[in-house]
Tab-separated table of C-alpha atoms in Angstrom:
chain	number	residue	atom	x	y	z
A	1	MET	CA	59.602	-50.607	-96.832
A	2	GLN	CA	60.256	-49.378	-93.330
A	3	ILE	CA	63.719	-48.200	-92.253
A	4	VAL	CA	63.947	-47.980	-88.487
A	5	ILE	CA	67.038	-45.859	-87.905
A	6	LYS	CA	67.445	-46.920	-84.285
A	7	LYS	CA	67.609	-50.563	-85.337
A	8	ILE	CA	69.685	-50.372	-88.509
A	9	PHE	CA	72.064	-47.636	-87.431
A	10	LYS	CA	72.351	-48.531	-83.764
A	11	LYS	CA	76.167	-48.259	-83.712
A	12	ASP	CA	76.652	-45.335	-86.078
A	13	TRP	CA	74.105	-42.709	-87.009
A	14	VAL	CA	76.519	-39.854	-87.612
A	15	THR	CA	79.161	-40.643	-90.238
A	16	ARG	CA	79.146	-40.237	-94.018
A	17	GLU	CA	79.625	-43.995	-94.313
A	18	ALA	CA	76.378	-44.612	-92.413
A	19	GLY	CA	74.637	-41.916	-94.475
A	20	GLU	CA	75.765	-43.567	-97.680
A	21	GLN	CA	74.262	-46.859	-96.495
A	22	LEU	CA	70.957	-45.098	-95.830
A	23	ARG	CA	71.005	-43.367	-99.230
A	24	LYS	CA	71.536	-46.665	-101.042
A	25	MET	CA	68.713	-48.335	-99.124
A	26	ILE	CA	66.317	-45.492	-99.960
A	27	GLY	CA	67.517	-45.288	-103.575
A	28	ASP	CA	67.067	-49.035	-104.190
A	29	CYS	CA	63.524	-48.935	-102.861
A	30	ILE	CA	62.501	-45.805	-104.767
A	31	LYS	CA	63.913	-47.149	-108.039
A	32	LYS	CA	61.476	-50.029	-107.658
A	33	GLY	CA	58.680	-47.533	-107.131
A	34	GLY	CA	58.162	-48.494	-103.502
A	35	LYS	CA	57.305	-46.236	-100.593
A	36	VAL	CA	59.820	-45.782	-97.773
A	37	GLU	CA	58.953	-45.020	-94.188
A	38	LEU	CA	61.944	-43.437	-92.457
A	39	ASP	CA	61.444	-43.941	-88.749
A	40	PHE	CA	63.645	-41.759	-86.542
A	41	THR	CA	61.667	-42.375	-83.360
A	42	GLY	CA	63.810	-42.121	-80.220
A	43	MET	CA	66.793	-40.700	-82.083
A	44	THR	CA	68.505	-37.337	-82.187
A	45	ILE	CA	70.834	-37.417	-85.160
A	46	ALA	CA	72.458	-33.938	-85.119
A	47	SER	CA	74.908	-34.839	-87.856
A	48	THR	CA	75.466	-32.888	-91.063
A	49	SER	CA	77.542	-35.770	-92.459
A	50	PHE	CA	74.818	-38.394	-92.039
A	51	PHE	CA	72.025	-36.263	-93.481
A	52	ASP	CA	74.089	-34.781	-96.285
A	53	GLU	CA	75.198	-38.211	-97.449
A	54	GLY	CA	71.939	-40.018	-96.674
A	55	ILE	CA	69.286	-37.551	-97.837
A	56	ALA	CA	70.670	-34.455	-99.551
A	57	LYS	CA	72.634	-36.594	-102.020
A	58	LEU	CA	69.634	-38.727	-103.033
A	59	GLY	CA	69.796	-36.985	-106.401
A	60	MET	CA	72.942	-39.028	-107.025
A	61	GLU	CA	70.837	-42.198	-106.843
A	62	GLY	CA	68.666	-40.865	-109.651
A	63	CYS	CA	65.838	-39.727	-107.366
A	64	SER	CA	64.024	-36.466	-108.041
A	65	PRO	CA	62.676	-34.219	-105.257
A	66	GLU	CA	59.146	-34.995	-106.497
A	67	GLU	CA	59.736	-38.725	-106.053
A	68	ILE	CA	61.116	-38.151	-102.567
A	69	ASN	CA	58.084	-36.021	-101.647
A	70	ARG	CA	55.739	-38.681	-102.970
A	71	LEU	CA	57.463	-41.837	-101.750
A	72	ILE	CA	59.142	-41.005	-98.419
A	73	VAL	CA	57.136	-40.924	-95.229
A	74	TRP	CA	58.980	-39.275	-92.339
A	75	LYS	CA	58.345	-40.467	-88.815
A	76	GLY	CA	59.655	-39.195	-85.482
A	77	LEU	CA	62.233	-36.803	-86.921
A	78	HIS	CA	63.418	-34.332	-84.268
A	79	PRO	CA	62.403	-30.724	-85.185
A	80	ARG	CA	66.036	-29.602	-85.213
A	81	ASP	CA	66.947	-32.564	-87.427
A	82	GLN	CA	64.147	-31.485	-89.795
A	83	GLU	CA	65.744	-28.022	-89.995
A	84	LEU	CA	69.134	-29.586	-90.620
A	85	VAL	CA	67.879	-31.826	-93.454
A	86	ARG	CA	66.100	-28.883	-95.096
A	87	MET	CA	69.200	-26.711	-94.888
A	88	LEU	CA	71.476	-29.421	-96.318
A	89	CYS	CA	69.077	-30.210	-99.165
A	90	GLN	CA	68.814	-26.501	-100.044
A	91	LYS	CA	72.609	-26.300	-100.248
A	92	ARG	CA	72.526	-29.037	-102.867
A	93	ASP	CA	69.557	-27.521	-104.741
A	94	PHE	CA	67.574	-30.586	-103.822
A	95	GLU	CA	64.515	-29.111	-102.178
A	96	ILE	CA	62.217	-31.614	-100.537
A	97	LYS	CA	59.273	-31.373	-98.198
A	98	ILE	CA	59.469	-32.945	-94.785
A	99	PHE	CA	56.336	-33.519	-92.755
A	100	SER	CA	57.374	-35.693	-89.876
A	101	GLN	CA	54.622	-37.528	-88.043
B	1	MET	CA	107.165	-27.165	-64.490
B	2	ILE	CA	104.707	-25.296	-62.282
B	3	PHE	CA	101.181	-25.246	-63.599
B	4	PRO	CA	98.981	-22.129	-63.302
B	5	THR	CA	96.303	-22.018	-60.625
B	6	LEU	CA	93.641	-22.221	-63.341
B	7	ILE	CA	94.020	-24.902	-65.992
B	8	ASP	CA	91.614	-24.210	-68.834
B	9	ASP	CA	91.570	-23.419	-72.539
B	10	SER	CA	92.828	-19.848	-72.191
B	11	ARG	CA	96.655	-19.907	-72.097
B	12	LEU	CA	97.587	-22.796	-74.304
B	13	ASP	CA	101.243	-21.872	-74.657
B	14	SER	CA	101.877	-22.696	-71.003
B	15	TYR	CA	100.786	-26.301	-71.609
B	16	LEU	CA	102.726	-26.551	-74.839
B	17	ILE	CA	105.907	-25.772	-72.858
B	18	ALA	CA	105.133	-28.851	-70.768
B	19	LEU	CA	104.622	-30.836	-73.952
B	20	LYS	CA	107.916	-29.651	-75.393
B	21	SER	CA	109.785	-30.624	-72.221
B	22	LEU	CA	108.706	-34.219	-72.829
B	23	THR	CA	110.981	-34.366	-75.868
B	24	GLU	CA	113.966	-33.126	-73.861
B	25	LYS	CA	113.851	-35.109	-70.621
B	26	LYS	CA	113.194	-38.644	-69.466
B	27	THR	CA	111.748	-37.573	-66.111
B	28	VAL	CA	109.691	-34.475	-65.404
B	29	GLU	CA	108.089	-32.935	-62.344
B	30	TRP	CA	104.734	-31.269	-62.674
B	31	VAL	CA	103.803	-29.082	-59.751
B	32	PHE	CA	100.156	-28.225	-59.164
B	33	PRO	CA	99.724	-25.252	-56.816
B	34	LYS	CA	97.366	-24.837	-53.880
B	35	ASN	CA	93.847	-23.730	-54.755
B	36	ILE	CA	94.205	-25.119	-58.254
B	37	ARG	CA	91.089	-25.123	-60.436
B	38	ILE	CA	90.702	-27.265	-63.532
B	39	SER	CA	87.946	-26.625	-66.060
B	40	PRO	CA	86.504	-29.510	-68.118
B	41	ALA	CA	88.733	-28.371	-71.013
B	42	GLY	CA	91.717	-28.270	-68.658
B	43	MET	CA	91.089	-31.907	-67.740
B	44	ALA	CA	91.225	-32.908	-71.399
B	45	ILE	CA	94.420	-30.870	-71.893
B	46	LEU	CA	96.096	-32.653	-68.972
B	47	CYS	CA	95.043	-36.009	-70.417
B	48	CYS	CA	96.699	-35.088	-73.735
B	49	LEU	CA	99.906	-34.176	-71.914
B	50	VAL	CA	99.884	-37.393	-69.902
B	51	GLU	CA	99.168	-39.463	-73.013
B	52	ALA	CA	102.084	-37.786	-74.819
B	53	ALA	CA	104.365	-38.540	-71.854
B	54	LYS	CA	103.289	-42.176	-71.775
B	55	GLU	CA	103.902	-42.496	-75.495
B	56	LYS	CA	107.370	-40.985	-75.201
B	57	GLU	CA	108.029	-43.121	-72.095
B	58	VAL	CA	108.747	-40.055	-69.991
B	59	LEU	CA	108.249	-40.505	-66.278
B	60	ILE	CA	106.065	-37.823	-64.695
B	61	HIS	CA	106.023	-37.031	-61.002
B	62	PHE	CA	102.948	-35.163	-59.855
B	63	ILE	CA	103.522	-32.809	-56.937
B	64	ILE	CA	100.125	-31.764	-55.718
B	65	ARG	CA	100.280	-28.931	-53.168
B	66	GLY	CA	96.684	-28.693	-52.056
B	67	ARG	CA	95.009	-30.955	-49.544
B	68	ARG	CA	91.415	-29.803	-49.658
B	69	LYS	CA	89.044	-32.221	-51.309
B	70	THR	CA	88.266	-30.256	-54.436
B	71	ASP	CA	87.161	-31.457	-57.861
B	72	ALA	CA	90.562	-30.472	-59.275
B	73	LEU	CA	92.472	-32.514	-56.712
B	74	HIS	CA	90.152	-35.446	-57.218
B	75	PHE	CA	90.860	-35.348	-60.937
B	76	LEU	CA	94.637	-35.020	-60.443
B	77	ASN	CA	94.589	-37.981	-58.075
B	78	HIS	CA	92.613	-39.945	-60.655
B	79	LEU	CA	95.257	-39.189	-63.308
B	80	ASN	CA	98.071	-39.958	-60.895
B	81	SER	CA	96.791	-43.180	-59.420
B	82	HIS	CA	94.712	-44.520	-62.284
B	83	VAL	CA	96.541	-43.451	-65.441
B	84	LEU	CA	100.171	-42.653	-64.581
B	85	SER	CA	100.619	-45.698	-62.360
B	86	HIS	CA	98.890	-47.995	-64.809
B	87	LYS	CA	100.982	-50.910	-66.024
B	88	GLY	CA	100.237	-53.520	-68.659
B	89	VAL	CA	97.670	-53.503	-71.440
B	90	VAL	CA	96.007	-50.100	-71.755
B	91	SER	CA	92.237	-50.250	-71.528
B	92	PRO	CA	90.304	-48.068	-74.012
B	93	SER	CA	88.538	-46.396	-71.112
B	94	LEU	CA	91.660	-45.778	-69.020
B	95	TYR	CA	91.220	-42.011	-68.936
B	96	ASP	CA	87.440	-41.892	-68.457
B	97	TYR	CA	86.407	-39.557	-65.687
B	98	GLU	CA	83.135	-38.221	-64.411
B	99	SER	CA	82.439	-35.673	-61.703
B	100	GLU	CA	79.331	-33.753	-60.738
B	101	ASN	CA	79.959	-31.119	-63.417
B	102	SER	CA	82.046	-32.855	-66.018
B	103	LEU	CA	82.303	-35.829	-68.327
B	104	LEU	CA	85.505	-36.912	-70.015
B	105	ILE	CA	86.482	-39.844	-72.171
B	106	GLY	CA	89.620	-40.841	-74.038
B	107	ARG	CA	89.279	-43.305	-76.890
B	108	PRO	CA	92.037	-44.939	-78.923
B	109	SER	CA	89.806	-45.100	-82.000
B	110	GLY	CA	86.207	-45.335	-83.172
B	111	LEU	CA	83.052	-43.443	-82.409
B	112	ASP	CA	81.693	-43.162	-78.901
B	113	LEU	CA	78.095	-42.063	-79.262
B	114	GLY	CA	77.207	-43.193	-75.744
B	115	PHE	CA	78.838	-39.970	-74.527
B	116	MET	CA	76.086	-37.898	-76.167
B	117	GLU	CA	73.379	-40.005	-74.569
B	118	LYS	CA	74.877	-39.337	-71.134
B	119	MET	CA	75.128	-35.563	-71.548
B	120	GLU	CA	71.493	-34.523	-71.586
B	121	PRO	CA	70.364	-36.296	-68.406
B	122	LYS	CA	73.573	-35.459	-66.559
B	123	PHE	CA	73.551	-31.722	-67.195
B	124	GLN	CA	69.777	-31.393	-67.656
B	125	LEU	CA	70.291	-29.512	-70.895
B	126	SER	CA	67.385	-27.995	-72.762
B	127	ASP	CA	66.377	-29.840	-75.922
B	128	ASP	CA	67.999	-27.203	-78.143
B	129	LEU	CA	71.224	-27.035	-76.174
B	130	ASP	CA	71.479	-30.812	-76.101
B	131	PHE	CA	71.096	-30.843	-79.892
B	132	ASP	CA	73.753	-28.155	-80.348
B	133	CYS	CA	76.265	-29.881	-78.064
B	134	ARG	CA	75.693	-33.209	-79.832
B	135	LEU	CA	76.207	-31.598	-83.208
B	136	ILE	CA	79.428	-29.904	-82.122
B	137	LEU	CA	80.895	-32.979	-80.447
B	138	GLN	CA	79.882	-35.386	-83.182
B	139	GLU	CA	81.470	-33.240	-85.878
B	140	LEU	CA	84.648	-32.791	-83.873
B	141	MET	CA	84.848	-36.471	-82.983
B	142	GLN	CA	84.433	-37.534	-86.605
B	143	ASN	CA	87.014	-35.017	-87.703
B	144	SER	CA	89.455	-36.307	-85.161
B	145	ILE	CA	88.906	-39.944	-86.168
B	146	ASP	CA	89.143	-39.147	-89.887
B	147	HIS	CA	92.170	-36.897	-89.831
B	148	SER	CA	94.309	-37.430	-86.773
B	149	GLY	CA	95.862	-40.685	-87.903
B	150	GLY	CA	94.500	-43.031	-85.284
B	151	GLU	CA	95.760	-41.307	-82.158
B	152	ARG	CA	93.655	-41.349	-79.006
B	153	TYR	CA	91.155	-38.520	-78.827
B	154	PHE	CA	89.712	-36.939	-75.710
B	155	MET	CA	86.160	-35.647	-75.584
B	156	TYR	CA	84.761	-33.592	-72.739
B	157	ALA	CA	81.653	-31.735	-71.679
B	158	GLY	CA	80.957	-29.859	-68.510
B	159	LEU	CA	79.450	-26.938	-66.695
B	160	TRP	CA	81.808	-24.122	-65.839
B	161	GLU	CA	80.966	-20.593	-64.678
B	162	LYS	CA	77.526	-20.309	-66.286
B	163	GLU	CA	78.684	-21.862	-69.516
B	164	ILE	CA	78.565	-25.309	-70.985
B	165	HIS	CA	81.951	-26.321	-72.304
B	166	CYS	CA	82.571	-29.125	-74.761
B	167	GLY	CA	85.306	-30.137	-77.128
B	168	VAL	CA	87.570	-32.747	-78.616
B	169	LEU	CA	91.365	-32.900	-78.433
B	170	ASP	CA	93.843	-35.191	-80.126
B	171	MET	CA	97.580	-35.449	-80.565
B	172	GLY	CA	97.539	-36.843	-84.092
B	173	VAL	CA	98.166	-35.182	-87.456
B	174	SER	CA	97.447	-31.460	-87.177
B	175	ILE	CA	94.745	-29.781	-89.281
B	176	PRO	CA	97.269	-27.550	-91.144
B	177	ALA	CA	99.493	-30.564	-91.918
B	178	LYS	CA	96.527	-32.430	-93.331
B	179	LEU	CA	95.219	-29.502	-95.377
B	180	ARG	CA	98.665	-28.636	-96.725
B	181	GLN	CA	98.461	-31.854	-98.814
B	182	LYS	CA	95.710	-30.246	-100.847
B	183	TYR	CA	95.738	-26.471	-100.362
B	184	ASP	CA	98.485	-23.937	-100.845
B	185	GLN	CA	98.416	-21.349	-98.066
B	186	PRO	CA	101.194	-19.195	-96.629
B	187	ASP	CA	100.916	-20.310	-92.996
B	188	ASP	CA	99.124	-22.485	-90.440
B	189	ILE	CA	96.692	-19.699	-89.484
B	190	GLN	CA	95.414	-19.466	-93.066
B	191	LEU	CA	95.133	-23.248	-93.243
B	192	LEU	CA	93.187	-23.351	-89.989
B	193	LEU	CA	90.846	-20.603	-91.226
B	194	LEU	CA	90.336	-22.604	-94.395
B	195	ALA	CA	89.416	-25.698	-92.355
B	196	LEU	CA	86.514	-23.772	-90.840
B	197	LYS	CA	85.157	-22.679	-94.205
B	198	GLU	CA	82.424	-24.603	-95.935
B	199	GLY	CA	83.581	-26.933	-98.673
B	200	SER	CA	87.211	-27.367	-97.673
B	201	THR	CA	87.998	-31.021	-97.237
B	202	THR	CA	90.779	-33.527	-97.700
B	203	ARG	CA	88.382	-36.354	-98.528
B	204	ARG	CA	88.706	-38.038	-101.889
B	205	GLU	CA	85.707	-40.350	-102.010
B	206	ARG	CA	82.982	-38.489	-100.173
B	207	THR	CA	82.770	-34.760	-100.360
B	208	GLY	CA	82.595	-33.003	-97.046
B	209	GLY	CA	83.622	-29.829	-95.257
B	210	LEU	CA	80.125	-28.936	-94.060
B	211	GLY	CA	80.463	-29.938	-90.443
B	212	LEU	CA	82.953	-27.447	-89.091
B	213	SER	CA	81.349	-24.505	-90.861
B	214	HIS	CA	77.908	-25.515	-89.643
B	215	PHE	CA	78.924	-25.829	-86.037
B	216	ARG	CA	80.402	-22.350	-86.260
B	217	ASP	CA	76.881	-21.228	-87.192
B	218	VAL	CA	75.525	-23.060	-84.150
B	219	LEU	CA	77.979	-21.260	-81.880
B	220	ARG	CA	77.179	-17.946	-83.546
B	221	ARG	CA	73.483	-18.452	-82.805
B	222	ASN	CA	74.276	-19.240	-79.185
B	223	LYS	CA	76.717	-16.316	-78.832
B	224	GLY	CA	79.350	-18.812	-77.811
B	225	LYS	CA	83.109	-19.020	-78.142
B	226	LEU	CA	85.317	-21.328	-80.118
B	227	THR	CA	89.028	-21.929	-79.788
B	228	VAL	CA	90.863	-24.057	-82.313
B	229	ALA	CA	94.567	-24.742	-81.975
B	230	SER	CA	96.558	-26.945	-84.288
B	231	GLY	CA	100.106	-26.971	-85.616
B	232	TRP	CA	101.478	-23.453	-85.096
B	233	ALA	CA	98.099	-21.721	-85.221
B	234	GLN	CA	95.476	-20.707	-82.708
B	235	ILE	CA	92.200	-18.981	-83.524
B	236	ARG	CA	89.679	-17.748	-81.003
B	237	PHE	CA	86.218	-16.757	-82.157
B	238	TYR	CA	84.044	-14.673	-79.867
B	239	PHE	CA	80.635	-14.845	-81.470
B	240	GLN	CA	78.907	-12.415	-79.123
B	241	THR	CA	81.272	-9.593	-80.031
B	242	ARG	CA	81.977	-10.969	-83.519
B	243	ASN	CA	85.695	-10.871	-82.863
B	244	ALA	CA	88.337	-13.333	-83.888
B	245	GLN	CA	91.874	-13.467	-82.549
B	246	LYS	CA	94.432	-15.235	-84.656
B	247	SER	CA	97.856	-15.982	-83.296
B	248	THR	CA	100.932	-18.097	-83.810
B	249	LEU	CA	101.683	-20.447	-80.953
B	250	LYS	CA	105.127	-20.250	-79.332
B	251	TYR	CA	105.400	-24.023	-79.473
B	252	ARG	CA	103.931	-26.300	-82.121
B	253	LEU	CA	100.926	-28.387	-81.144
B	254	PRO	CA	101.228	-31.808	-82.781
B	255	GLY	CA	97.504	-32.445	-83.018
B	256	SER	CA	94.277	-30.475	-82.821
B	257	TRP	CA	92.522	-29.037	-79.811
B	258	CYS	CA	89.000	-27.653	-80.269
B	259	PHE	CA	87.141	-26.014	-77.403
B	260	ALA	CA	83.581	-24.691	-77.556
B	261	ARG	CA	81.782	-22.654	-74.908
B	262	ILE	CA	78.101	-21.768	-74.820
B	263	PRO	CA	76.572	-19.411	-72.246
B	264	TRP	CA	74.000	-21.217	-70.146
B	265	GLY	CA	72.280	-20.244	-66.950
B	266	GLY	CA	71.501	-23.821	-65.909
B	267	PRO	CA	68.477	-26.122	-66.038
């Protein structure tokens, strides 16, 4: 499954509500054992709310960091957004690896 | 009321006097002296005052002393002719203003992410600075929408004396008033300090409280300044010198004004 952030979150890529939507989409796909490509191309997110709700709380959807590392492919994530996601995940003891293409 | 020759985020009490006078009179005169200068933050402050006057149906007369074609006079004329004289249905973009060095919007509700997209090309910010300004403004905008109770918010960004200034102001429910529902603190200063700490939130469904503390870290890294005023409290953080000044305002601010400054030499 491919999630193109620019397309799906074209009106809101910053709020907790939008992050929750992203988390559920990722969670549903991972529960089925599918791979997810998160495509951030052309976007600068710069939002703690969106990433905290969308990524750092993936544990709440029953996903383990190992599953995330294995099943999520990161694409076009801004280097500062990468830092932000890492920091937010660490705060929730949910340490994942991000290698954005 | 005579305004100072520099309208910016430094002496907030002088603008709160103007705000207070709106509850006492039906007509007020605001005098703007010769050689007046208005920073991007000052523009947003004036918009808040005008919005409050419009809401209270107080008639404002602008007396503008200067005649030279300056940015400040251009902005005052915009407020006078475009906003104060406006009759009928209020457009969401009524207050919007753009000059060579500043961007300002006023929105009755909802996110305006187009503002962020305009900033980088307009001010030719570096990639890092663009990211930091987005992060600050997005957190403040969301906070204002979530907590201010649906009042119009004003968001600004601009270049001013080798700094980039950005912030969000609203005249809705103040931060201390909102936090008092959940936290027991002796005064508004303590409540405002609490708002800037990680993990303090008034949300019930989704936990939060990360945003404001994180953008403080961003300003710390940039050796910037942050002023937050709300209710009776005002706190100024000077991250270069690691100082913070906490004070009680002479007049209560019904809303929240947040101003950030980051040193920047230009593109």
